[in-house]
Short mmCIF file of C-alpha atoms in Angstrom, two decimals:
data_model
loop_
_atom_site.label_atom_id
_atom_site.label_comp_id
_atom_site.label_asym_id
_atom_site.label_seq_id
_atom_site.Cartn_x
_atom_site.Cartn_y
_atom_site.Cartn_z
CA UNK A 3 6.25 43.73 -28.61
CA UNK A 4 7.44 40.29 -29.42
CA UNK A 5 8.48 39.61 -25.74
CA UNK A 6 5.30 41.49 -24.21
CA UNK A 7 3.28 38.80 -26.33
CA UNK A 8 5.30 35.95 -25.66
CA UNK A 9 5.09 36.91 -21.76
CA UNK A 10 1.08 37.36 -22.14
CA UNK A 11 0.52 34.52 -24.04
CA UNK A 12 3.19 31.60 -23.49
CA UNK A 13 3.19 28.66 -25.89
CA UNK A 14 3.56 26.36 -22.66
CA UNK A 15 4.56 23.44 -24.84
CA UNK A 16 7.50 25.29 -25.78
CA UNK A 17 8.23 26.28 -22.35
CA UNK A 18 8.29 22.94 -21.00
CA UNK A 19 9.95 21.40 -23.87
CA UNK A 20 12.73 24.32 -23.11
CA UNK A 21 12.56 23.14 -19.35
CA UNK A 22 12.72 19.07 -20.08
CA UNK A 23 16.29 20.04 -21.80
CA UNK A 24 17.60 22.17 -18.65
CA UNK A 25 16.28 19.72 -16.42
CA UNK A 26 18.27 16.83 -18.69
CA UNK A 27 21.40 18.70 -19.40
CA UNK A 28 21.49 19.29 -15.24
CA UNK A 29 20.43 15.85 -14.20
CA UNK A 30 23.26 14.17 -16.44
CA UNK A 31 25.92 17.00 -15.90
CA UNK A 32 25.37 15.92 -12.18
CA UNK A 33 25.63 12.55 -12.69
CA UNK A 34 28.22 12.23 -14.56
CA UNK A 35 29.93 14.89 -11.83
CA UNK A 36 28.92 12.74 -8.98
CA UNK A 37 30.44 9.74 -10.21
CA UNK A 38 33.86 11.36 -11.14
CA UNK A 39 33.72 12.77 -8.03
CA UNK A 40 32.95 9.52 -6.48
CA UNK A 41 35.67 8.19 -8.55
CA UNK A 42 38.13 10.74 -8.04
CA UNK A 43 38.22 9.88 -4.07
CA UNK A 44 35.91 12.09 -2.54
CA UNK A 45 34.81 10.66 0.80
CA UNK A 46 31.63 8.44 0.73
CA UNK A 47 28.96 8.81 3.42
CA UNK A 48 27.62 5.77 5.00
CA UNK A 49 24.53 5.23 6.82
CA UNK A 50 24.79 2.82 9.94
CA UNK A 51 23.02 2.03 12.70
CA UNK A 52 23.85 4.28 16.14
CA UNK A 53 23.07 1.46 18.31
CA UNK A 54 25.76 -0.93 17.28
CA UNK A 55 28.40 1.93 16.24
CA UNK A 56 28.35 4.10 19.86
CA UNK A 57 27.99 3.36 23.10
CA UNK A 58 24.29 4.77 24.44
CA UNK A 59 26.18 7.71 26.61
CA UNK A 60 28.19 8.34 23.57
CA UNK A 61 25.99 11.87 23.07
CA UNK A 62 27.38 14.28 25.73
CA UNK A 63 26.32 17.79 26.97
CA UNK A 64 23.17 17.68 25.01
CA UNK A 65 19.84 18.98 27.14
CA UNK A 66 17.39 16.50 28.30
CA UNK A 67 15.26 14.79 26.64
CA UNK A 68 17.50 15.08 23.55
CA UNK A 69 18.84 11.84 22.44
CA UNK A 70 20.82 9.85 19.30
CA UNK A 71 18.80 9.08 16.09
CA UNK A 72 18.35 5.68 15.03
CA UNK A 73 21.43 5.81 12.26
CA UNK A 74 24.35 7.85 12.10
CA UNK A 75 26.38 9.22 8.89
CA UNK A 76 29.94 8.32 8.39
CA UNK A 77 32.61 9.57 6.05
CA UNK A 78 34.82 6.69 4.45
CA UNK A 79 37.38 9.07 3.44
CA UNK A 80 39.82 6.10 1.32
CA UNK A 81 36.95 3.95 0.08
CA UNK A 82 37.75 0.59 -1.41
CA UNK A 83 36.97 -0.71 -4.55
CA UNK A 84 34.06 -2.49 -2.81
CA UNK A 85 32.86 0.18 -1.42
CA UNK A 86 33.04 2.50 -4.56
CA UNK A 87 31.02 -0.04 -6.22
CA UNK A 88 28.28 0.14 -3.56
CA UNK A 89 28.45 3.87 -3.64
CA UNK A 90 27.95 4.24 -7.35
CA UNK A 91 24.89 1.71 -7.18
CA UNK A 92 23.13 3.43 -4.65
CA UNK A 93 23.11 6.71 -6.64
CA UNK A 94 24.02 6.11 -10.02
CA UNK A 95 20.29 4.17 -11.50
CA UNK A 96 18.56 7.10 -9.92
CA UNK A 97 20.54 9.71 -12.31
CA UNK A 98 20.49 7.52 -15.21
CA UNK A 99 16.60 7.02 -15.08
CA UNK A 100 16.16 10.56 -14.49
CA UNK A 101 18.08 11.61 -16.67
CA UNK A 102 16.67 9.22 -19.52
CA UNK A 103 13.24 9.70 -18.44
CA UNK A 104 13.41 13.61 -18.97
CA UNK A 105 15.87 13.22 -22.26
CA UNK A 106 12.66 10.79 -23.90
CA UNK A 107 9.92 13.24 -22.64
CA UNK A 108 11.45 15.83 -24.32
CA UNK A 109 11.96 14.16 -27.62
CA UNK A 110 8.43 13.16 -27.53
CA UNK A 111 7.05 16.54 -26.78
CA UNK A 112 9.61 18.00 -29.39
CA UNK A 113 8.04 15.79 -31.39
CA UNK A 114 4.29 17.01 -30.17
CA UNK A 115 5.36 20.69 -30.84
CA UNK A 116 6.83 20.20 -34.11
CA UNK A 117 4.19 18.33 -35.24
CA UNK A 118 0.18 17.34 -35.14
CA UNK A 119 0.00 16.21 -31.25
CA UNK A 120 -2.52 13.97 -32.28
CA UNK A 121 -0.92 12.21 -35.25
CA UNK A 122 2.68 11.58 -33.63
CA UNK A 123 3.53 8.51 -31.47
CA UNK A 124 2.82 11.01 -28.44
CA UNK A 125 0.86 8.23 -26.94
CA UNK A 126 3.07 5.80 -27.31
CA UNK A 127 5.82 7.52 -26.35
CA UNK A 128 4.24 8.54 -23.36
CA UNK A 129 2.72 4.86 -22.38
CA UNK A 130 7.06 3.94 -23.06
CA UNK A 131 7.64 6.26 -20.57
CA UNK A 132 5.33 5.78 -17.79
CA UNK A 133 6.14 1.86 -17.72
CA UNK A 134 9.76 2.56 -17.67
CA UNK A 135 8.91 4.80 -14.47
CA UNK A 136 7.37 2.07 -12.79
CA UNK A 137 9.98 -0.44 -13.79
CA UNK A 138 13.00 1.74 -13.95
CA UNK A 139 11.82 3.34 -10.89
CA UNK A 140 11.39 0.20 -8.76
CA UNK A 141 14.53 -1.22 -10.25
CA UNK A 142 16.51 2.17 -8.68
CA UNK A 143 15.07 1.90 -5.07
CA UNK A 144 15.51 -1.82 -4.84
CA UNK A 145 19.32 -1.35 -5.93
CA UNK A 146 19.77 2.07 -3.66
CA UNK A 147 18.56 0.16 -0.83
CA UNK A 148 20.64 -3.34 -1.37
CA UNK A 149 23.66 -0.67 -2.15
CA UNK A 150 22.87 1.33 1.15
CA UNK A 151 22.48 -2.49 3.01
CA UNK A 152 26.12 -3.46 1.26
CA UNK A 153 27.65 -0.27 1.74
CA UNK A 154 27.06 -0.35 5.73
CA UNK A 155 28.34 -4.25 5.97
CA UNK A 156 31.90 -2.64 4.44
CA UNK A 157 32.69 0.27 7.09
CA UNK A 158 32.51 -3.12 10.25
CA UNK A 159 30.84 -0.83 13.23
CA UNK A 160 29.09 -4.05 13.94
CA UNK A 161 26.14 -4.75 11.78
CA UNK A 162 24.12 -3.41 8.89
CA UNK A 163 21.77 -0.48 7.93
CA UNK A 164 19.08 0.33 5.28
CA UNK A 165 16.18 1.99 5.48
CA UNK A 166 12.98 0.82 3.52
CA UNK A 167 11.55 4.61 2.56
CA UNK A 168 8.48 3.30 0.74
CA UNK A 169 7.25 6.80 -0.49
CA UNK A 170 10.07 6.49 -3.25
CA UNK A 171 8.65 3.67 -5.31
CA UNK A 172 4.92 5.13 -4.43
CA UNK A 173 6.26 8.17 -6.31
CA UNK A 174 7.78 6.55 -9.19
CA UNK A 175 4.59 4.13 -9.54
CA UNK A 176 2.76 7.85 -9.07
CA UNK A 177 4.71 9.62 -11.91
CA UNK A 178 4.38 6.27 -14.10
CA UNK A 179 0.51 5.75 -13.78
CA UNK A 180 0.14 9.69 -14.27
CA UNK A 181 1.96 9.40 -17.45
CA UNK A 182 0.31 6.34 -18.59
CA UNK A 183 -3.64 8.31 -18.05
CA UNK A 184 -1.87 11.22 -19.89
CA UNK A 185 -0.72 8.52 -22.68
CA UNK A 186 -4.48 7.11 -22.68
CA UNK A 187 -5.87 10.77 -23.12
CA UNK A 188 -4.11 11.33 -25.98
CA UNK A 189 -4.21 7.84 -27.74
CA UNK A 190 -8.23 8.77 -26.79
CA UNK A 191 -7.78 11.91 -28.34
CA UNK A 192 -6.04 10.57 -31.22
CA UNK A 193 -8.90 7.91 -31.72
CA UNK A 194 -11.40 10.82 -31.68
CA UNK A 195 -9.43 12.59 -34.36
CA UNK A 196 -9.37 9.89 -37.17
CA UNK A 197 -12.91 9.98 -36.52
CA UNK A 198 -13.43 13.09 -37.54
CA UNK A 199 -11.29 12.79 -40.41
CA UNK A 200 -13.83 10.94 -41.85
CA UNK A 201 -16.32 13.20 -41.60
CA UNK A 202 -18.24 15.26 -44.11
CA UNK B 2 -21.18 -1.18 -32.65
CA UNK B 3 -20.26 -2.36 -36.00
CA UNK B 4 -16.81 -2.64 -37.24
CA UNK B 5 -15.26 0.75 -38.61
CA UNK B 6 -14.41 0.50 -42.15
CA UNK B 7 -17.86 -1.83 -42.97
CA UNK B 8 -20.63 -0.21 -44.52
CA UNK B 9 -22.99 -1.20 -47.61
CA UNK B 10 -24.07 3.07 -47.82
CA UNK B 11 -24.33 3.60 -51.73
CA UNK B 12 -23.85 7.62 -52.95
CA UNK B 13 -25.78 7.90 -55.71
CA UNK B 14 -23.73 11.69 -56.20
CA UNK B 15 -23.08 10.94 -59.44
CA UNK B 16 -26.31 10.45 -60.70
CA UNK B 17 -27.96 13.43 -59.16
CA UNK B 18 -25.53 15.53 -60.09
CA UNK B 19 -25.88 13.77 -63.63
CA UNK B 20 -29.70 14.50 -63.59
CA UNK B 21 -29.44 17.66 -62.97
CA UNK B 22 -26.76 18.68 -65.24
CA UNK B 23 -24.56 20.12 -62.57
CA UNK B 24 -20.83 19.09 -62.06
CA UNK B 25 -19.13 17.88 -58.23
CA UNK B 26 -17.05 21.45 -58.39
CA UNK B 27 -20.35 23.29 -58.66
CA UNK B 28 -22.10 21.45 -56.19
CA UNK B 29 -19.03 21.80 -53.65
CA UNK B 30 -18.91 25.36 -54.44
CA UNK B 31 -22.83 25.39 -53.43
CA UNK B 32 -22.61 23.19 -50.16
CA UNK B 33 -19.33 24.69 -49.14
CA UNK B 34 -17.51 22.04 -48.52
CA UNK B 35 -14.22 21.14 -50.34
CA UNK B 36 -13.88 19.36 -53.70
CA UNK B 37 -11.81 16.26 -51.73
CA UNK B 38 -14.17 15.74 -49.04
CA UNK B 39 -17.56 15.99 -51.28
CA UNK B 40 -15.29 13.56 -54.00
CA UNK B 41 -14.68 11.21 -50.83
CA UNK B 42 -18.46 11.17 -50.34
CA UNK B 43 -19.34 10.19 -53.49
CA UNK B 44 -17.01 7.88 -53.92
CA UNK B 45 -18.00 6.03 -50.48
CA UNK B 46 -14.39 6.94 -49.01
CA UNK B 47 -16.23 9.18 -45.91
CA UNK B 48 -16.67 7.72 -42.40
CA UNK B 49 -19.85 10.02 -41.78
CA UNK B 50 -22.01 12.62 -42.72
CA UNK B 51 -22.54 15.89 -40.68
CA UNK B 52 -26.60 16.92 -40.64
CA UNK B 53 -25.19 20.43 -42.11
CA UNK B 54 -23.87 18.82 -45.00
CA UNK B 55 -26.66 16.50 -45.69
CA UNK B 56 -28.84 20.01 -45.63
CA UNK B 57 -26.90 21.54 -47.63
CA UNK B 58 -26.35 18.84 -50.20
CA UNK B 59 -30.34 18.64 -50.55
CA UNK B 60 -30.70 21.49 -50.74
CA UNK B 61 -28.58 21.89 -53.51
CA UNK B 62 -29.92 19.04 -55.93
CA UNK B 63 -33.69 19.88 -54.59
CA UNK B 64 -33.67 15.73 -53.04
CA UNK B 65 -33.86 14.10 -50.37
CA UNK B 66 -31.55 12.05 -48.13
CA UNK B 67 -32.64 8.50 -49.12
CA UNK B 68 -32.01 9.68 -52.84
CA UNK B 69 -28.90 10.33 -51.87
CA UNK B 70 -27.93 6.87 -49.74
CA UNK B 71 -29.00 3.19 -49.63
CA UNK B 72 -27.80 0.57 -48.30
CA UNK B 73 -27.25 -2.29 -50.30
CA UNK B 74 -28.21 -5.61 -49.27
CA UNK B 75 -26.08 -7.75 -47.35
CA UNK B 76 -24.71 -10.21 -49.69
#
């Protein structure tokens, strides 16, 4: 009976709360996997540009009209030290913002559920959050894409390759003013609330 | 708007209820609201009034709402 009501009527705090701490446990078990395995020697891909790595009639047998794409992956299979560092930059501030982002969200809306919503530091909390996405998440594409620049300069096919995928910041600065107007809906709400405290 | 927490509103609770021989638990048990919130009221602790309450509270002591409130001068 207990299940049937739960599944009728979900307490959808709880079920996100539940969610955040899947979705943090996974992010930072596959950090922390990526850079052992990064660590441990497993071959790193890097992005170059197919102009300066082949020769234009590199591409045979394909039909016409088919032709190479602008960059080409390689596999540096014994990466240097240099190169591991590069790696680990271009990935690793992605995971760890991510990861922190959805380990604070779900202290604060722990925090929410346990509590009065509207008397916790919810707002707060949440206005912490959304500037560290637009900071944190600026901070991670710039590095990624100075990692991905350095990364190419180290594998010497003549030249080096980034790409400048502006939709990434656009999200974070998305996510971060989204959780900012959530912030400001509740510090509205929570302005509301003393009010009526006071009431007769 | 004026600040918050800065108002010259005098409850003259006390001295209704004091008239009319009646004590604040009474009276709270007659308006139906709690002992706390009707003792915040009279004691000039309450942000605002709701128009129920105000009803109710006139009704009660048989007044009206300016023998209830004034505002005292501004000093």
């Amino acid at each position: 009976m207990n299940l049937l009501r739960t599944l009728r009527r979900p307490d959808w705090i709880d079920e996100l709360h539940g969610l955040l701490l899947l979705g943090t446990v996974l992010t930072g078990a596959g950090g922390v996997a990526a850079v052992i395995a990064t660590l441990a020697g497993q071959p790193i891909e890097v992005e170059v540009a197919t102009e300066t790595a082949l020769r234009p009639d590199a591409l045979t047998g394909a039909p016409a009209g088919v032709v190479l794409g602008d960059s080409l992956v390689l596999d540096v299979t014994d990466p240097t030290a240099a190169q591991l560092g590069w790696a680990l930059l271009a990935t690793l501030p992605r995971f760890v913002l991510i990861t922190a982002t959805l380990a604070l969200l779900w202290r604060a809306i722990g925090r929410a559920r346990r509590t009065d919503p509207f008397r916790s530091g919810l707002a707060a909390s949440l206005r912490s959050l959304g500037i560290l996405l637009i900071g944190g998440g600026l901070f991670a594409w710039v590095a990624e894409v100075v990692a991905r620049f350095g990364l190419s300069a180290t594998v010497d096919v003549g030249g080096t390759y980034t790409t400048l995928d502006l939709t990434v910041p656009a999200v974070w600065l998305f996510l971060g003013i989204t959780l900012l107007a959530v912030g400001e809906i509740v510090r509205r709400g929570q302005e509301m609330r003393a009010d009526l405290d006071g009431v007769v | 708007m004026p600040p918050e927490e800065a108002h010259r509103v005098s409850v003259h609770i006390e001295k209704l209820l004091a008239e009319r021989g009646m004590t604040l638990t009474e009276l709270s048990a007659r308006v139906g609201i709690t002992l706390a919130n009707l003792s915040n009221l009279k004691n000039g602790h309450a942000r605002a009034i709701r128009f129920s309450t105000l009803t109710a509270l006139c009704d009660a002591l048989q007044c009206q709402p300016g023998d209830l409130f004034t505002v005292e001068p501004d000093s």
